[in-house]
Amino acid sequence: MSKVATRFAPSPTGPLHIGGIRTSLFNWLYAKNKGGTFHLRIEDTDKERSKDEYKDQIIKSLKWIGIKYDDDEYIQSTKKKIHTDIVNELLQNGYAYKCYCSNEEIEEQKKRAKQKKIPYIYNRKWREKNDADAPKDIKPVIRFKSKVDGSTVLKDLVQGDVQIDNNTIEDFIILRNDGSPTYNLSAAVDDHQMKITHIIRGDDHKINTFKQIQIYLAMKWELPSFAHIPLIHTTDGKKLSKRDKASTLDDYSKIGIMPDALRNYLLRLGWSYKDKEIFNLEESIKYFNLEGIGKSPSKLDISRILSINEHYIKNTDENNLYSQLNEYCILYKKKIPSDKDKKIKISLTFLKNKAKTLEDIYNNAQYIISDQVNFNDEDLRLIDQTSKKIISEFLGKITRLNELKKEILEPIINELIKSNNTNFKGVGQPLRIALTGSKFGPGIYDIIISLGKEEVVKRLSNKIFS
Ligand code: GLU
């Protein structure tokens, strides 16, 4: 068999959907697992709805999540001549015919089918007619002469044998009357031209597969293998659509989900390998197979995405995590000031333990990033006379220190607890509020060490605590 080649073939008519990314991931991993190639084909033949901004977003999204395609993007609209040549060949060889039905006629048939509550299927009126009967004022469309007898079995690599009666496939249009080829024609021709061996795509394309197979057979091309993957549903069981809130990559990246985590989540969404949950890239390529794809729709689960992201945050080394955080801040927040990067980098050792997203880290690091302490009014009200005394006593002690280390700070805090007849919270809370503006956040030793002596002294010397 020839070398495995897969493709992802999105239409740039809207932002790339999370389901599309998963399809693309499966195709890519399958090709890499087999030592083959993976290609990106932009199906931009619908000139009215296709937009460059969506094409750019597709390319950017694949790059963000780490999916790399071979060669340049294959742009479908540049191949129109090849597509129309094949239409003519099919016409000449008797596999297609001109249909002169007017729009009104077709609309009327569709209306009648709707009234009878049956699916509309073109009545094959022009299939056996002669061109000589053609009305002069109507430009014909070209339809494929589908098989009417018998049945076809699709040997689907995910769903097994799928059989349909041939008469349920209509004589579908392959060339519109404005001379533009349709999706089924262009996709089949391109897949053949690109020597695609495995077509892995959403379940919703199964009916198209039966149409495209007929084109392959008519052209005597070697058939590729097909794998249809069940769609992704929302938590309430509906088909995920572009209108859903958490449906595009951007929805995830803007809350600080990391690319590796989302890739890992999408890999496991509808695919499994033993009971393994976490797959780094190497393992994803090594273990991916079509046998592991489930047969029923998978449910999108945001809490699972967050917990995988949390796992990745905890297990990413600080340098790498810092650069991802920085990128995230540049894109969605504010760039981390350069005089703060060292402090943040050191603080990631503890900040990463209390974060599910990069946004959490960003929020929890505000006390370092911002020079101004933003006090939470309610928390500030907790600072009573005793708290002020504790703050001032701690300030007196820390001013004399040369080095900030937990081993040095701990006895000081313990002493304050004792002399003020209180507990750890009684000392830790006022200090935390004074230093960060809030009673929530990292541990007090981490806060003090990450801010450094100069900043701690400055913040505790604030007049509101005297
Ligand atoms: N352009 C089609 C889509 O976005 C691609 C279908 C296919 O993979 O053949 O749904």
Short mmCIF file of C-alpha atoms and ligand atoms in Angstrom, two decimals:
data_model
loop_
_atom_site.label_atom_id
_atom_site.label_comp_id
_atom_site.label_asym_id
_atom_site.label_seq_id
_atom_site.Cartn_x
_atom_site.Cartn_y
_atom_site.Cartn_z
CA MET A 1 0.00 0.00 0.00
CA SER A 2 1.15 3.54 -0.69
CA LYS A 3 2.48 5.79 2.02
CA VAL A 4 -0.22 7.00 4.41
CA ALA A 5 -1.45 10.50 3.64
CA THR A 6 -4.23 12.25 5.56
CA ARG A 7 -5.73 15.67 5.35
CA PHE A 8 -7.82 18.20 7.19
CA ALA A 9 -10.14 20.08 4.88
CA PRO A 10 -11.91 22.96 6.62
CA SER A 11 -14.06 25.53 4.85
CA PRO A 12 -12.95 29.01 5.92
CA THR A 13 -16.51 30.21 6.45
CA GLY A 14 -16.34 30.74 10.22
CA PRO A 15 -14.00 30.40 13.16
CA LEU A 16 -12.49 26.93 13.48
CA HIS A 17 -14.57 24.80 15.74
CA ILE A 18 -13.12 22.63 18.53
CA GLY A 19 -14.53 19.56 16.72
CA GLY A 20 -12.54 20.55 13.65
CA ILE A 21 -9.37 20.76 15.69
CA ARG A 22 -10.01 17.26 17.04
CA THR A 23 -10.56 15.94 13.50
CA SER A 24 -7.36 17.59 12.46
CA LEU A 25 -5.51 16.16 15.47
CA PHE A 26 -6.69 12.61 14.73
CA ASN A 27 -5.63 12.92 11.08
CA TRP A 28 -2.26 14.32 12.02
CA LEU A 29 -1.53 11.74 14.70
CA TYR A 30 -2.63 8.91 12.46
CA ALA A 31 -0.29 10.04 9.69
CA LYS A 32 2.62 10.56 12.10
CA ASN A 33 2.01 7.19 13.73
CA LYS A 34 2.29 5.56 10.31
CA GLY A 35 5.26 7.63 9.19
CA GLY A 36 3.06 9.32 6.60
CA THR A 37 2.16 12.87 5.70
CA PHE A 38 -0.62 15.19 6.81
CA HIS A 39 -2.00 18.03 4.67
CA LEU A 40 -4.13 21.09 5.15
CA ARG A 41 -6.63 21.81 2.41
CA ILE A 42 -8.58 25.02 2.54
CA GLU A 43 -11.97 24.44 0.92
CA ASP A 44 -12.69 27.97 -0.13
CA THR A 45 -14.87 27.44 -3.16
CA ASP A 46 -17.85 29.19 -1.61
CA LYS A 47 -16.57 32.62 -2.52
CA GLU A 48 -19.31 34.50 -0.73
CA ARG A 49 -18.88 32.87 2.65
CA SER A 50 -15.14 32.13 2.61
CA LYS A 51 -12.99 34.76 4.25
CA ASP A 52 -9.24 35.23 4.47
CA GLU A 53 -9.54 36.08 8.16
CA TYR A 54 -10.99 32.59 8.81
CA LYS A 55 -8.30 30.93 6.74
CA ASP A 56 -5.67 32.79 8.79
CA GLN A 57 -7.44 31.82 12.01
CA ILE A 58 -7.40 28.13 10.97
CA ILE A 59 -3.68 28.26 10.26
CA LYS A 60 -3.01 30.13 13.51
CA SER A 61 -5.10 27.70 15.56
CA LEU A 62 -3.29 24.64 14.21
CA LYS A 63 0.02 26.30 14.94
CA TRP A 64 -1.06 27.23 18.47
CA ILE A 65 -2.04 23.70 19.36
CA GLY A 66 1.09 22.27 17.75
CA ILE A 67 -0.33 20.49 14.70
CA LYS A 68 2.11 20.71 11.83
CA TYR A 69 1.09 20.01 8.27
CA ASP A 70 3.37 18.96 5.44
CA ASP A 71 3.80 21.23 2.41
CA ASP A 72 2.00 24.51 1.91
CA GLU A 73 -1.73 24.77 2.33
CA TYR A 74 -3.61 23.29 -0.60
CA ILE A 75 -6.05 25.97 -1.69
CA GLN A 76 -9.05 24.37 -3.31
CA SER A 77 -10.20 27.40 -5.29
CA THR A 78 -6.94 27.39 -7.27
CA LYS A 79 -7.76 23.93 -8.64
CA LYS A 80 -11.01 24.80 -10.37
CA LYS A 81 -9.74 23.89 -13.84
CA ILE A 82 -8.88 20.34 -12.72
CA HIS A 83 -12.31 20.04 -11.12
CA THR A 84 -14.21 21.16 -14.22
CA ASP A 85 -12.06 18.90 -16.44
CA ILE A 86 -13.18 15.94 -14.35
CA VAL A 87 -16.81 17.06 -14.59
CA ASN A 88 -16.47 17.06 -18.37
CA GLU A 89 -14.86 13.66 -18.35
CA LEU A 90 -17.68 12.24 -16.24
CA LEU A 91 -20.16 13.84 -18.63
CA GLN A 92 -18.45 12.39 -21.69
CA ASN A 93 -18.25 8.93 -20.18
CA GLY A 94 -21.94 8.87 -19.31
CA TYR A 95 -21.55 9.21 -15.53
CA ALA A 96 -23.16 12.62 -15.41
CA TYR A 97 -25.84 14.56 -17.22
CA LYS A 98 -27.20 18.06 -17.67
CA CYS A 99 -30.28 18.91 -15.70
CA TYR A 100 -32.44 21.76 -16.99
CA CYS A 101 -34.89 21.99 -14.14
CA SER A 102 -35.65 25.55 -13.24
CA ASN A 103 -35.13 26.79 -9.70
CA GLU A 104 -38.88 27.14 -9.32
CA GLU A 105 -39.39 23.52 -10.29
CA ILE A 106 -36.85 22.30 -7.73
CA GLU A 107 -38.28 24.57 -5.05
CA GLU A 108 -41.73 23.21 -5.77
CA GLN A 109 -40.47 19.62 -5.33
CA LYS A 110 -38.77 20.54 -2.08
CA LYS A 111 -41.98 22.13 -0.83
CA ARG A 112 -43.99 19.05 -1.66
CA ALA A 113 -41.50 16.76 0.11
CA LYS A 114 -41.69 18.99 3.15
CA GLN A 115 -45.49 18.82 3.17
CA LYS A 116 -45.33 15.03 2.98
CA LYS A 117 -42.63 15.05 5.65
CA ILE A 118 -40.25 13.02 3.51
CA PRO A 119 -36.66 13.98 2.71
CA TYR A 120 -36.35 15.80 -0.61
CA ILE A 121 -34.60 13.85 -3.29
CA TYR A 122 -34.28 15.07 -6.87
CA ASN A 123 -36.62 13.10 -9.12
CA ARG A 124 -33.93 12.33 -11.73
CA LYS A 125 -36.12 13.97 -14.38
CA TRP A 126 -33.30 14.76 -16.83
CA ARG A 127 -31.36 11.55 -16.29
CA GLU A 128 -32.59 9.86 -19.45
CA LYS A 129 -33.70 12.91 -21.42
CA ASN A 130 -32.07 14.21 -24.49
CA ASP A 131 -30.29 17.56 -24.67
CA ALA A 132 -32.44 18.28 -27.71
CA ASP A 133 -35.41 18.69 -25.34
CA ALA A 134 -33.55 21.33 -23.38
CA PRO A 135 -35.24 24.66 -22.79
CA LYS A 136 -33.23 27.48 -24.38
CA ASP A 137 -33.51 29.94 -21.52
CA ILE A 138 -32.17 27.71 -18.74
CA LYS A 139 -28.52 27.12 -18.00
CA PRO A 140 -28.21 23.53 -16.82
CA VAL A 141 -26.48 22.17 -13.75
CA ILE A 142 -24.54 18.93 -14.10
CA ARG A 143 -25.61 16.02 -11.94
CA PHE A 144 -23.86 12.79 -11.18
CA LYS A 145 -25.73 9.71 -12.36
CA SER A 146 -25.93 7.84 -9.07
CA LYS A 147 -26.54 4.13 -8.89
CA VAL A 148 -30.22 3.35 -8.41
CA ASP A 149 -30.18 -0.39 -7.88
CA GLY A 150 -28.66 -2.47 -5.14
CA SER A 151 -26.81 -1.25 -2.14
CA THR A 152 -23.33 -0.09 -1.20
CA VAL A 153 -21.30 -1.11 1.81
CA LEU A 154 -18.82 1.30 3.27
CA LYS A 155 -16.10 -0.43 5.23
CA ASP A 156 -15.69 2.28 7.80
CA LEU A 157 -12.57 1.99 9.94
CA VAL A 158 -14.44 3.28 12.99
CA GLN A 159 -18.04 2.23 12.48
CA GLY A 160 -17.55 -1.08 10.71
CA ASP A 161 -19.71 -1.99 7.70
CA VAL A 162 -22.26 0.69 6.89
CA GLN A 163 -24.75 -0.31 4.23
CA ILE A 164 -27.18 1.90 2.35
CA ASP A 165 -29.62 1.41 -0.49
CA ASN A 166 -28.25 3.13 -3.55
CA ASN A 167 -31.60 4.70 -4.41
CA THR A 168 -31.36 6.87 -1.31
CA ILE A 169 -28.45 8.75 -2.87
CA GLU A 170 -29.78 11.37 -5.21
CA ASP A 171 -28.28 12.42 -8.51
CA PHE A 172 -26.25 15.12 -6.82
CA ILE A 173 -25.07 18.27 -8.51
CA ILE A 174 -21.37 18.30 -9.40
CA LEU A 175 -21.32 21.57 -11.34
CA ARG A 176 -23.60 24.53 -10.59
CA ASN A 177 -25.04 26.55 -13.45
CA ASP A 178 -22.59 29.35 -12.74
CA GLY A 179 -19.81 26.93 -13.68
CA SER A 180 -18.61 26.28 -10.12
CA PRO A 181 -17.93 22.71 -8.99
CA THR A 182 -19.64 21.53 -5.80
CA TYR A 183 -18.05 20.28 -2.59
CA ASN A 184 -18.53 16.57 -3.32
CA LEU A 185 -16.87 16.82 -6.69
CA SER A 186 -13.99 19.05 -5.59
CA ALA A 187 -13.31 17.07 -2.43
CA ALA A 188 -13.15 13.73 -4.27
CA VAL A 189 -10.93 15.13 -7.02
CA ASP A 190 -8.61 16.83 -4.55
CA ASP A 191 -8.35 13.77 -2.33
CA HIS A 192 -7.32 11.80 -5.38
CA GLN A 193 -4.90 14.47 -6.61
CA MET A 194 -3.34 14.73 -3.16
CA LYS A 195 -3.01 10.93 -2.97
CA ILE A 196 -4.92 10.85 0.30
CA THR A 197 -5.04 7.28 1.61
CA HIS A 198 -7.18 7.78 4.74
CA ILE A 199 -10.07 10.19 5.10
CA ILE A 200 -10.87 10.73 8.77
CA ARG A 201 -13.73 13.16 9.31
CA GLY A 202 -16.94 13.82 11.21
CA ASP A 203 -19.88 11.49 11.15
CA ASP A 204 -21.96 14.15 9.44
CA HIS A 205 -20.03 13.52 6.23
CA LYS A 206 -21.02 9.88 5.88
CA ILE A 207 -23.62 10.56 3.21
CA ASN A 208 -21.05 12.60 1.27
CA THR A 209 -18.72 9.64 1.44
CA PHE A 210 -21.22 7.50 -0.49
CA LYS A 211 -21.39 10.22 -3.15
CA GLN A 212 -17.64 10.66 -3.32
CA ILE A 213 -17.04 6.91 -3.58
CA GLN A 214 -19.18 6.90 -6.72
CA ILE A 215 -16.99 9.56 -8.29
CA TYR A 216 -13.89 7.50 -7.45
CA LEU A 217 -15.43 4.40 -8.97
CA ALA A 218 -16.54 6.21 -12.13
CA MET A 219 -13.04 7.61 -12.57
CA LYS A 220 -11.49 4.20 -11.81
CA TRP A 221 -9.35 5.70 -9.07
CA GLU A 222 -8.08 3.65 -6.17
CA LEU A 223 -10.41 4.19 -3.22
CA PRO A 224 -9.03 5.64 0.01
CA SER A 225 -10.06 4.25 3.40
CA PHE A 226 -12.68 6.11 5.41
CA ALA A 227 -13.11 6.64 9.14
CA HIS A 228 -16.07 8.64 10.44
CA ILE A 229 -15.76 9.95 13.94
CA PRO A 230 -18.79 10.62 16.14
CA LEU A 231 -19.48 14.28 16.74
CA ILE A 232 -18.89 16.25 19.90
CA HIS A 233 -21.91 17.14 21.98
CA THR A 234 -22.39 19.83 24.58
CA THR A 235 -22.87 18.79 28.21
CA ASP A 236 -26.63 18.88 27.74
CA GLY A 237 -26.37 16.43 24.88
CA LYS A 238 -26.85 18.77 21.91
CA LYS A 239 -24.66 18.79 18.84
CA LEU A 240 -21.88 21.32 19.37
CA SER A 241 -22.24 24.19 16.95
CA LYS A 242 -20.22 27.27 16.14
CA ARG A 243 -22.72 29.33 18.05
CA ASP A 244 -21.88 27.56 21.31
CA LYS A 245 -19.86 29.64 23.69
CA ALA A 246 -16.99 27.26 24.28
CA SER A 247 -16.65 26.12 20.71
CA THR A 248 -13.58 27.82 19.29
CA LEU A 249 -9.95 27.56 20.31
CA ASP A 250 -9.93 31.18 21.26
CA ASP A 251 -12.59 30.52 23.90
CA TYR A 252 -10.07 28.27 25.64
CA SER A 253 -6.84 30.14 25.05
CA LYS A 254 -8.32 33.37 26.41
CA ILE A 255 -9.07 31.79 29.79
CA GLY A 256 -5.53 30.45 29.93
CA ILE A 257 -5.83 26.85 28.81
CA MET A 258 -2.44 25.73 27.54
CA PRO A 259 -2.04 24.20 24.08
CA ASP A 260 -0.55 20.92 25.32
CA ALA A 261 -3.40 20.50 27.80
CA LEU A 262 -6.11 21.16 25.24
CA ARG A 263 -4.43 18.85 22.76
CA ASN A 264 -4.32 16.13 25.41
CA TYR A 265 -7.98 16.73 26.26
CA LEU A 266 -9.08 16.61 22.60
CA LEU A 267 -7.09 13.44 22.02
CA ARG A 268 -8.99 11.73 24.81
CA LEU A 269 -12.33 13.13 23.66
CA GLY A 270 -13.69 10.09 21.88
CA TRP A 271 -10.44 8.12 21.82
CA SER A 272 -8.84 5.98 24.47
CA TYR A 273 -5.82 3.81 25.02
CA LYS A 274 -6.08 1.48 28.01
CA ASP A 275 -6.85 3.74 30.96
CA LYS A 276 -4.12 6.23 30.20
CA GLU A 277 -5.18 9.87 30.57
CA ILE A 278 -2.08 11.98 30.09
CA PHE A 279 -0.25 11.76 26.79
CA ASN A 280 2.71 13.89 25.88
CA LEU A 281 3.23 14.52 22.19
CA GLU A 282 5.56 11.60 21.69
CA GLU A 283 3.15 9.21 23.37
CA SER A 284 0.20 10.63 21.42
CA ILE A 285 1.96 9.79 18.17
CA LYS A 286 3.13 6.43 19.43
CA TYR A 287 -0.21 5.16 20.70
CA PHE A 288 -2.75 6.77 18.39
CA ASN A 289 -4.82 4.33 16.38
CA LEU A 290 -8.28 4.19 14.84
CA GLU A 291 -9.34 1.20 16.92
CA GLY A 292 -9.42 3.38 20.02
CA ILE A 293 -12.04 5.76 18.60
CA GLY A 294 -15.43 5.26 20.28
CA LYS A 295 -18.67 4.83 18.39
CA SER A 296 -20.86 7.22 20.33
CA PRO A 297 -20.70 11.02 20.55
CA SER A 298 -18.44 12.49 23.18
CA LYS A 299 -19.44 15.20 25.60
CA LEU A 300 -17.48 18.36 26.01
CA ASP A 301 -16.59 18.73 29.67
CA ILE A 302 -15.09 22.01 30.73
CA SER A 303 -14.26 20.81 34.25
CA ARG A 304 -12.18 18.00 32.71
CA ILE A 305 -10.36 20.52 30.52
CA LEU A 306 -9.59 22.59 33.60
CA SER A 307 -8.29 19.63 35.55
CA ILE A 308 -6.04 18.49 32.69
CA ASN A 309 -4.80 22.06 32.39
CA GLU A 310 -4.13 22.13 36.13
CA HIS A 311 -2.09 18.96 35.73
CA TYR A 312 -0.07 20.51 32.91
CA ILE A 313 0.52 23.72 34.84
CA LYS A 314 1.84 21.77 37.82
CA ASN A 315 4.07 19.61 35.65
CA THR A 316 5.52 22.25 33.38
CA ASP A 317 8.92 23.57 34.40
CA GLU A 318 9.02 27.18 35.49
CA ASN A 319 10.93 28.51 32.49
CA ASN A 320 8.54 26.99 30.01
CA LEU A 321 5.55 27.98 32.12
CA TYR A 322 6.83 31.53 32.35
CA SER A 323 7.15 31.87 28.62
CA GLN A 324 3.61 30.54 28.12
CA LEU A 325 2.31 32.89 30.78
CA ASN A 326 4.10 35.80 29.17
CA GLU A 327 2.64 34.99 25.78
CA TYR A 328 -0.79 34.69 27.32
CA CYS A 329 -0.45 38.06 29.04
CA ILE A 330 0.69 39.76 25.84
CA LEU A 331 -2.30 38.34 23.97
CA TYR A 332 -5.07 38.77 26.50
CA LYS A 333 -3.89 40.92 29.42
CA LYS A 334 -0.94 43.24 29.78
CA LYS A 335 2.68 42.34 29.15
CA ILE A 336 4.49 41.48 32.40
CA PRO A 337 6.73 44.48 33.20
CA SER A 338 10.36 43.51 32.61
CA ASP A 339 11.43 44.48 36.15
CA LYS A 340 8.94 41.91 37.47
CA ASP A 341 9.79 38.92 35.36
CA LYS A 342 12.44 37.56 37.69
CA LYS A 343 10.14 37.77 40.72
CA ILE A 344 7.31 36.11 38.82
CA LYS A 345 9.56 33.36 37.53
CA ILE A 346 10.69 32.48 41.08
CA SER A 347 7.11 32.68 42.34
CA LEU A 348 5.84 30.22 39.76
CA THR A 349 7.13 27.42 42.00
CA PHE A 350 4.19 28.12 44.33
CA LEU A 351 1.80 30.05 42.08
CA LYS A 352 1.48 27.02 39.85
CA ASN A 353 0.17 24.91 42.69
CA LYS A 354 -2.97 26.95 43.10
CA ALA A 355 -3.93 27.52 39.49
CA LYS A 356 -6.16 25.80 37.01
CA THR A 357 -5.42 28.27 34.23
CA LEU A 358 -2.80 30.79 33.17
CA GLU A 359 -5.39 33.42 34.01
CA ASP A 360 -5.43 32.16 37.62
CA ILE A 361 -1.66 32.55 37.76
CA TYR A 362 -1.94 36.04 36.31
CA ASN A 363 -4.59 37.01 38.85
CA ASN A 364 -2.74 35.47 41.76
CA ALA A 365 0.46 37.22 40.71
CA GLN A 366 -1.18 40.66 40.67
CA TYR A 367 0.40 41.51 44.02
CA ILE A 368 3.81 41.21 42.35
CA ILE A 369 2.92 42.66 38.94
CA SER A 370 1.18 45.73 40.22
CA ASP A 371 3.19 48.35 42.15
CA GLN A 372 0.01 49.61 43.70
CA VAL A 373 -1.63 47.32 46.25
CA ASN A 374 -5.31 47.11 45.38
CA PHE A 375 -7.07 46.62 48.67
CA ASN A 376 -10.23 44.65 48.95
CA ASP A 377 -12.33 46.98 51.14
CA GLU A 378 -13.93 44.20 53.11
CA ASP A 379 -10.55 42.62 53.85
CA LEU A 380 -9.06 45.97 54.73
CA ARG A 381 -11.74 46.34 57.40
CA LEU A 382 -10.26 43.28 59.12
CA ILE A 383 -7.19 45.32 60.02
CA ASP A 384 -7.92 46.32 63.61
CA GLN A 385 -5.62 47.78 66.27
CA THR A 386 -4.03 44.41 67.08
CA SER A 387 -3.39 43.80 63.39
CA LYS A 388 -1.72 47.17 63.07
CA LYS A 389 0.48 46.41 66.05
CA ILE A 390 1.47 43.06 64.52
CA ILE A 391 2.25 44.69 61.17
CA SER A 392 4.40 47.31 62.85
CA GLU A 393 6.27 44.77 65.00
CA PHE A 394 6.92 42.58 61.97
CA LEU A 395 8.14 45.61 60.05
CA GLY A 396 10.58 46.41 62.82
CA LYS A 397 12.01 42.90 62.70
CA ILE A 398 12.22 42.48 58.97
CA THR A 399 14.02 45.78 58.52
CA ARG A 400 16.94 44.27 60.39
CA LEU A 401 17.18 41.14 58.23
CA ASN A 402 19.74 40.64 55.49
CA GLU A 403 18.20 37.61 53.96
CA LEU A 404 14.61 36.42 53.48
CA LYS A 405 14.26 32.70 53.98
CA LYS A 406 11.51 30.59 55.47
CA GLU A 407 13.87 29.31 58.17
CA ILE A 408 14.57 32.87 59.23
CA LEU A 409 11.01 34.15 58.96
CA GLU A 410 9.34 31.29 60.75
CA PRO A 411 10.74 32.02 64.24
CA ILE A 412 9.80 35.69 63.86
CA ILE A 413 6.20 34.84 63.02
CA ASN A 414 6.07 32.30 65.89
CA GLU A 415 7.32 34.90 68.28
CA LEU A 416 4.63 37.35 67.16
CA ILE A 417 1.97 34.69 67.60
CA LYS A 418 3.11 34.14 71.14
CA SER A 419 3.60 37.75 72.20
CA ASN A 420 0.20 38.74 70.80
CA ASN A 421 -1.49 35.75 72.25
CA THR A 422 -2.97 34.75 68.88
CA ASN A 423 -2.69 31.98 66.28
CA PHE A 424 -1.08 31.68 62.84
CA LYS A 425 -4.08 33.27 61.13
CA GLY A 426 -3.95 36.18 63.55
CA VAL A 427 -0.52 37.10 62.25
CA GLY A 428 -0.62 35.75 58.71
CA GLN A 429 -3.89 37.40 57.69
CA PRO A 430 -3.05 41.04 58.47
CA LEU A 431 0.35 40.62 56.83
CA ARG A 432 -1.20 39.05 53.77
CA ILE A 433 -3.79 41.83 53.46
CA ALA A 434 -1.15 44.49 53.95
CA LEU A 435 1.15 42.97 51.33
CA THR A 436 -1.33 41.83 48.68
CA GLY A 437 -4.58 43.68 49.36
CA SER A 438 -6.50 40.46 49.96
CA LYS A 439 -6.81 37.79 52.61
CA PHE A 440 -6.68 35.12 49.87
CA GLY A 441 -3.60 34.13 47.95
CA PRO A 442 -0.33 32.30 48.29
CA GLY A 443 1.20 31.37 51.64
CA ILE A 444 2.60 34.21 53.68
CA TYR A 445 6.24 33.05 53.47
CA ASP A 446 5.95 32.75 49.69
CA ILE A 447 4.49 36.25 49.48
CA ILE A 448 7.24 37.80 51.59
CA ILE A 449 10.08 36.02 49.81
CA SER A 450 8.69 36.70 46.33
CA LEU A 451 8.26 40.43 46.99
CA GLY A 452 11.72 40.90 48.47
CA LYS A 453 12.70 42.93 51.50
CA GLU A 454 12.56 46.36 49.94
CA GLU A 455 9.03 45.91 48.63
CA VAL A 456 7.80 44.29 51.86
CA VAL A 457 9.15 47.18 53.92
CA LYS A 458 7.59 49.68 51.53
CA ARG A 459 4.17 48.03 51.65
CA LEU A 460 4.09 47.52 55.42
CA SER A 461 5.12 51.14 55.96
CA ASN A 462 1.88 52.30 54.37
CA LYS A 463 0.36 55.03 56.60
CA ILE A 464 -3.00 53.24 56.76
CA PHE A 465 -1.44 50.67 59.07
CA SER A 466 -0.02 53.09 61.58
N1 GLU B 1 -15.00 21.44 3.99
C1 GLU B 1 -15.66 20.36 4.65
C2 GLU B 1 -16.03 20.80 6.06
O1 GLU B 1 -15.51 21.80 6.54
C3 GLU B 1 -14.69 19.22 4.72
C4 GLU B 1 -15.21 17.90 4.69
C5 GLU B 1 -14.18 16.85 4.44
O2 GLU B 1 -13.36 16.59 5.33
O3 GLU B 1 -14.21 16.29 3.35
O4 GLU B 1 -16.88 20.22 6.68
#
